[in-house]
Coordinates of C-alpha atoms and ligand atoms in Angstrom, one line a residue:
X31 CA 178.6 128.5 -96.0
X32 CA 181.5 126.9 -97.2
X33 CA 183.8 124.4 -95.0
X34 CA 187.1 125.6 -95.6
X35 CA 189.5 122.8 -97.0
X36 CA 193.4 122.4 -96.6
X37 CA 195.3 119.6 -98.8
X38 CA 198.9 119.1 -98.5
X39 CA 200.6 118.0 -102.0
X40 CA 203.2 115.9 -101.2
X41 CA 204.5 115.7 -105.0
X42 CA 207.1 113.3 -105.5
X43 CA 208.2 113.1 -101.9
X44 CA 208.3 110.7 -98.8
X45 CA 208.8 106.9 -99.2
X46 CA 205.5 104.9 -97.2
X47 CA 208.3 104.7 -94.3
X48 CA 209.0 108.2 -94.4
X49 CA 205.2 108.8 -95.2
X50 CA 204.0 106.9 -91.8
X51 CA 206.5 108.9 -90.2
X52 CA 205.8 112.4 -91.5
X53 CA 202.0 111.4 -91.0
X54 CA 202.2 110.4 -87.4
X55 CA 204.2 113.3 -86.3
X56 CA 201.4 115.5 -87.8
X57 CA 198.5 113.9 -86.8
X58 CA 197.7 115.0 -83.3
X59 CA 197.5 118.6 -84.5
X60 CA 195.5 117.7 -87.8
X61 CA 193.3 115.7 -85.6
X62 CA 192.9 119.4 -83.1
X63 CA 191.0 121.5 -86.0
X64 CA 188.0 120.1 -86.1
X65 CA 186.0 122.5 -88.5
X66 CA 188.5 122.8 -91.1
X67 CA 188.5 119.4 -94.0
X68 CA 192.0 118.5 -93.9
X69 CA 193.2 116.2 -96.7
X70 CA 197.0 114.9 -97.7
X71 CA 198.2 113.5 -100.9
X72 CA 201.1 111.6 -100.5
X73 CA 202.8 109.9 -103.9
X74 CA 201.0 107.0 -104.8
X75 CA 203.6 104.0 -103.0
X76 CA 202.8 105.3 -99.7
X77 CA 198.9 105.8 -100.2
X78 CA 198.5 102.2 -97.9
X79 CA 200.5 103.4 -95.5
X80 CA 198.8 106.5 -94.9
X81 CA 195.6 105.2 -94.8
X82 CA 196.0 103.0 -92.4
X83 CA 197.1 105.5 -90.3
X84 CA 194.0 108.0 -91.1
X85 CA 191.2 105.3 -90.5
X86 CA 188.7 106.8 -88.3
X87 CA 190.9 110.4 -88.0
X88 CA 188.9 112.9 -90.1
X89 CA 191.6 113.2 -92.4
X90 CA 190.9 112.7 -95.9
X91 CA 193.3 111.2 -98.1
X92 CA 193.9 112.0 -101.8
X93 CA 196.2 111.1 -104.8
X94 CA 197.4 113.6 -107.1
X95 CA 197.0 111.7 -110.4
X96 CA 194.8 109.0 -111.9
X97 CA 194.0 107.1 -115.7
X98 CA 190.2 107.3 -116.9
X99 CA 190.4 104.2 -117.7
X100 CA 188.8 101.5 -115.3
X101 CA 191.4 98.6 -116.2
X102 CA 193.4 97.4 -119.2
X103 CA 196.8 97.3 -121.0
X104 CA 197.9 101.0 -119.8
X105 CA 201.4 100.5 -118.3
X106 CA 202.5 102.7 -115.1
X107 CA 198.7 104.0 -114.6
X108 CA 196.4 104.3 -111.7
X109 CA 192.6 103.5 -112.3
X110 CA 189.8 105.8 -110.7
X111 CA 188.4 102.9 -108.9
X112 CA 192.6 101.9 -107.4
X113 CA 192.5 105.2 -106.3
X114 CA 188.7 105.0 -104.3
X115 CA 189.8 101.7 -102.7
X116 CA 192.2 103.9 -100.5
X117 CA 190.8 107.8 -101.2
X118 CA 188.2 110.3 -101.2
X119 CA 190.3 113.0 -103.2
X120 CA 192.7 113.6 -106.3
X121 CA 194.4 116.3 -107.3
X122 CA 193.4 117.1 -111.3
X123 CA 195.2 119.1 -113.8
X124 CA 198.3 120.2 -111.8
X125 CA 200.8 122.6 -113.5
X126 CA 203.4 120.2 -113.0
X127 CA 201.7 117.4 -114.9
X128 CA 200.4 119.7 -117.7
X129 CA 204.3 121.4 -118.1
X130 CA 206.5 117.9 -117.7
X131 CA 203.7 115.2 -118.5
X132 CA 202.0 116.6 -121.5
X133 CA 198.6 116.6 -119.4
X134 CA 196.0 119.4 -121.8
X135 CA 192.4 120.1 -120.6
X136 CA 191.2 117.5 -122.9
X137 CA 192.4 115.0 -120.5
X138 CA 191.7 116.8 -117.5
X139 CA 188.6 116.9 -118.5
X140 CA 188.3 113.5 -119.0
X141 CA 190.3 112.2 -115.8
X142 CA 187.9 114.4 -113.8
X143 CA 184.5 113.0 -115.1
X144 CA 186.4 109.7 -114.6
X145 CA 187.0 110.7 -111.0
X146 CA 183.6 111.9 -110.7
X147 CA 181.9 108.7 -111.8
X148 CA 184.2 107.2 -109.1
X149 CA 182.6 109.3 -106.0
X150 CA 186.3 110.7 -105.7
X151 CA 186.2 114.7 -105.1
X152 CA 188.5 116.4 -107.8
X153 CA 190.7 119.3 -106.8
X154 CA 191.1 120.4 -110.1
X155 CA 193.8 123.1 -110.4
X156 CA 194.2 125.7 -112.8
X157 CA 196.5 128.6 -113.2
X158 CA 198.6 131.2 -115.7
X159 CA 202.3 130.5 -116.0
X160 CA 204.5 134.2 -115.5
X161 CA 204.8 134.8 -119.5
X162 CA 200.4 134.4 -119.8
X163 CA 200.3 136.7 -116.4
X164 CA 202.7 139.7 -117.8
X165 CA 200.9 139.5 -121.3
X166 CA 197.4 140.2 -118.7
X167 CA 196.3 136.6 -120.2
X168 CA 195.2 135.6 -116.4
X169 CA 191.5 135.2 -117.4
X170 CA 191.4 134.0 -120.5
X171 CA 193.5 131.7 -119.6
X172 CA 191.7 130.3 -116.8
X173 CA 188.4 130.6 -118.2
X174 CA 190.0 128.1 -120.9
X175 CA 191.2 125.6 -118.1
X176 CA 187.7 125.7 -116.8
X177 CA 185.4 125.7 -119.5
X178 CA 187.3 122.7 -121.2
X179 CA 188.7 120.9 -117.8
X180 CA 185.2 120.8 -116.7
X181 CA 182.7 120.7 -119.6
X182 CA 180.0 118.1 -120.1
X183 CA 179.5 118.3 -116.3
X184 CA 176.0 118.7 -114.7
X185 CA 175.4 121.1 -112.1
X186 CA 175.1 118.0 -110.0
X187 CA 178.6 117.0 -110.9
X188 CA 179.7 120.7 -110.4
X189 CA 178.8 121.1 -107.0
X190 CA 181.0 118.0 -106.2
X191 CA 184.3 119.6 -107.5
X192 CA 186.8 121.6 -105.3
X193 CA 188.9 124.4 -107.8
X194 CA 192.1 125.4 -107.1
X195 CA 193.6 128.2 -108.1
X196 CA 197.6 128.2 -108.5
X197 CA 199.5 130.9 -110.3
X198 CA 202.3 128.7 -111.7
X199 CA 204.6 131.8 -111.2
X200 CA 203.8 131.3 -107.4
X201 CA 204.5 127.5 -107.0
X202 CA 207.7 126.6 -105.4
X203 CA 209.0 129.9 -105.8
X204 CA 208.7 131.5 -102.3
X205 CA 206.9 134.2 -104.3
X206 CA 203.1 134.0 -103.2
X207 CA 200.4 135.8 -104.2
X208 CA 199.1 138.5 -102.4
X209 CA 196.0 137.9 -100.6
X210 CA 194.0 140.5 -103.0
X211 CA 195.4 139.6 -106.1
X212 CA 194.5 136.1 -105.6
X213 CA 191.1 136.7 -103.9
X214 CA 190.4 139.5 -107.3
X215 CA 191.1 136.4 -109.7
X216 CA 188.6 133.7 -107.9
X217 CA 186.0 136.7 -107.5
X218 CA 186.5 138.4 -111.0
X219 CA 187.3 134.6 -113.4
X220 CA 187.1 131.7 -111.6
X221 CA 183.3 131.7 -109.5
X222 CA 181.7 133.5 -112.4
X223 CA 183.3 131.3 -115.1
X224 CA 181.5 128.6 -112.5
X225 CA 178.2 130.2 -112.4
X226 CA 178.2 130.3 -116.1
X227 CA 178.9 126.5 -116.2
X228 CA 176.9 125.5 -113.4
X229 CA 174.7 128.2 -112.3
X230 CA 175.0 130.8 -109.7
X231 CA 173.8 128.8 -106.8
X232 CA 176.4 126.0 -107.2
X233 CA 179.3 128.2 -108.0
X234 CA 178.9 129.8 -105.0
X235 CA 179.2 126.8 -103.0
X236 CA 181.9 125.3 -104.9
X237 CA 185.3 125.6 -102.6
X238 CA 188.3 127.4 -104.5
X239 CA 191.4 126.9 -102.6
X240 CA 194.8 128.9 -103.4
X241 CA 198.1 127.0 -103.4
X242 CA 201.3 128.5 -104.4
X243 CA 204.2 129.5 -101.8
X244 CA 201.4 129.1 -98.8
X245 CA 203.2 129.0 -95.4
X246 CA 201.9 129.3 -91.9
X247 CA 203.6 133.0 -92.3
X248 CA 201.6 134.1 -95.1
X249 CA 198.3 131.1 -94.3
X250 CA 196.1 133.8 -92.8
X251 CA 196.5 136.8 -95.3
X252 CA 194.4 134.3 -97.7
X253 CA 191.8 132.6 -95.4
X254 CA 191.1 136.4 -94.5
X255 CA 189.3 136.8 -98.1
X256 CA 186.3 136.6 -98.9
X257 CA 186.7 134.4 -101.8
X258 CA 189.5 131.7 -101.1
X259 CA 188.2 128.5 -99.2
X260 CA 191.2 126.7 -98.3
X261 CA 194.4 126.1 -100.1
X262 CA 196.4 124.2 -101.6
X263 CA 199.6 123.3 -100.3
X264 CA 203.0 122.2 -101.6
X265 CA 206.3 122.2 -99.4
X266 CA 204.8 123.4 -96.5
X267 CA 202.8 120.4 -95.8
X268 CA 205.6 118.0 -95.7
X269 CA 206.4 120.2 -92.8
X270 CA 204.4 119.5 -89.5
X271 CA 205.2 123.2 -88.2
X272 CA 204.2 125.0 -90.6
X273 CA 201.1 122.3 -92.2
X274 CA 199.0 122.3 -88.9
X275 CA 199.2 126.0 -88.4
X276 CA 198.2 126.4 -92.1
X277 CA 195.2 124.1 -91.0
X278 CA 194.8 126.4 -87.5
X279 CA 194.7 129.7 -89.4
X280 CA 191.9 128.2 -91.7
X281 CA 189.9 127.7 -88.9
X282 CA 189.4 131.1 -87.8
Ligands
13P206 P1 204.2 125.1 -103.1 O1 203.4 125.3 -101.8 O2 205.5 124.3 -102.8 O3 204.5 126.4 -103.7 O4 203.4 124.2 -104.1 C1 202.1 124.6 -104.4 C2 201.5 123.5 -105.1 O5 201.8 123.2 -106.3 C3 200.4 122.7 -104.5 O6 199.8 121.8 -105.4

């Protein structure tokens, strides 16, 4: 069985005030579904903040970027070990730092081993952009993120990581997936490119999340397949309505 798994990706949102704001409004709700993991990733000035306020909640916190290197002359970066003072998550390889910050899956690759050797979870995110989707490049393209974002890894190391699978045409767009679309590509690509890497056993425990245009309208239509563990959240989760009933629908 796998214990389903909501982040909310802040992005570049939310000062720490706003943050400790956002957060406490939220948290008697996040607090209520108990059986779902519930993580938030707030921009990296307001990680404190927020942690203080999740001590001893059942919240996990996350960040959505980090450097592989421990320390050093590396202006504007975040070490692996910064990160684990505060978190137990990091978001890996989203679109938006592979389109506007030149991030490939060489360095995915090599931020998530880094993360790894840190005992932080990676949520490592892959996805096809609308051009690679129309030109039925979905798979291939994918089973590139995968294979390169997470090679060198040890079936050990795999079963630590949490995938998550975001079309790029679906993020911020209001344009979701459909449930079975998104459920076809994790069932058809994504776990067996896993079970190639790692072995069928720890593919299949291995969450894979969807993100993309989730809402508490359209939450259920994905936790209702089979294959989808979670998901990934953008706007939504700055948005306490619409964040813990993402988290409630996940829970049944
Ligand atoms: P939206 O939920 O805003 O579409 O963003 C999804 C996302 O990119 C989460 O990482």
């Amino acid at each position: 069985m796998r214990t389903p798994l909501v982040a909310g990706n802040w992005k570049m949102n939310k000062t720490a005030a706003q943050a400790r704001q956002l957060v406490q409004e939220m948290l008697p709700g996040l607090q209520a579904v108990t059986t779902v993991e519930r993580v938030i990733c707030p921009p990296f000035p307001a990680i404190w903040a927020v942690s203080e306020l999740l001590q001893g909640t059942g919240i996990g916190l996350g960040a959505q970027n980090l450097y592989w290197e421990a320390s050093g002359a590396f202006t504007g970066e975040v070490s692996p070990g910064m990160v684990k003072e505060f978190c137990q998550y990091v978001i890996l390889g989203h679109s938006e730092r592979r389109a506007y910050f030149g991030e490939t899956d060489v360095t995915v690759n090599r931020k998530v081993k880094a993360a790894l050797a840190n005992e932080l979870i990676p949520i490592v995110c892959v996805g096809e952009t609308l051009t690679e989707n129309e030109a039925g490049q979905t798979a291939a393209v994918i089973e590139r993120q995968l294979r390169l974002g997470l090679q060198e890894l040890s079936p050990e190391q795999g079963q630590k990581l949490v995938i998550a699978y975001e079309p790029v045409w679906a993020i911020g767009t209001g344009r979701a997936a459909s449930g079975t679309g998104a459920n076809a590509v994790v069932a058809d690509c994504i776990r067996p490119t896993l079970a190639s890497l790692f072995g069928e056993a720890v593919a299949q425990s291995i969450r894979i999340l969807y993100g993309g245009s989730v809402t508490a309208a359209n939450a259920a239509e994905f936790f209702s397949q089979p294959e989808i563990d979670g998901a990934l959240v953008g706007g939504a989760s700055l948005k306490p309505a619409e964040f813990v009933p993402i988290t409630q629908a996940a829970a049944r």
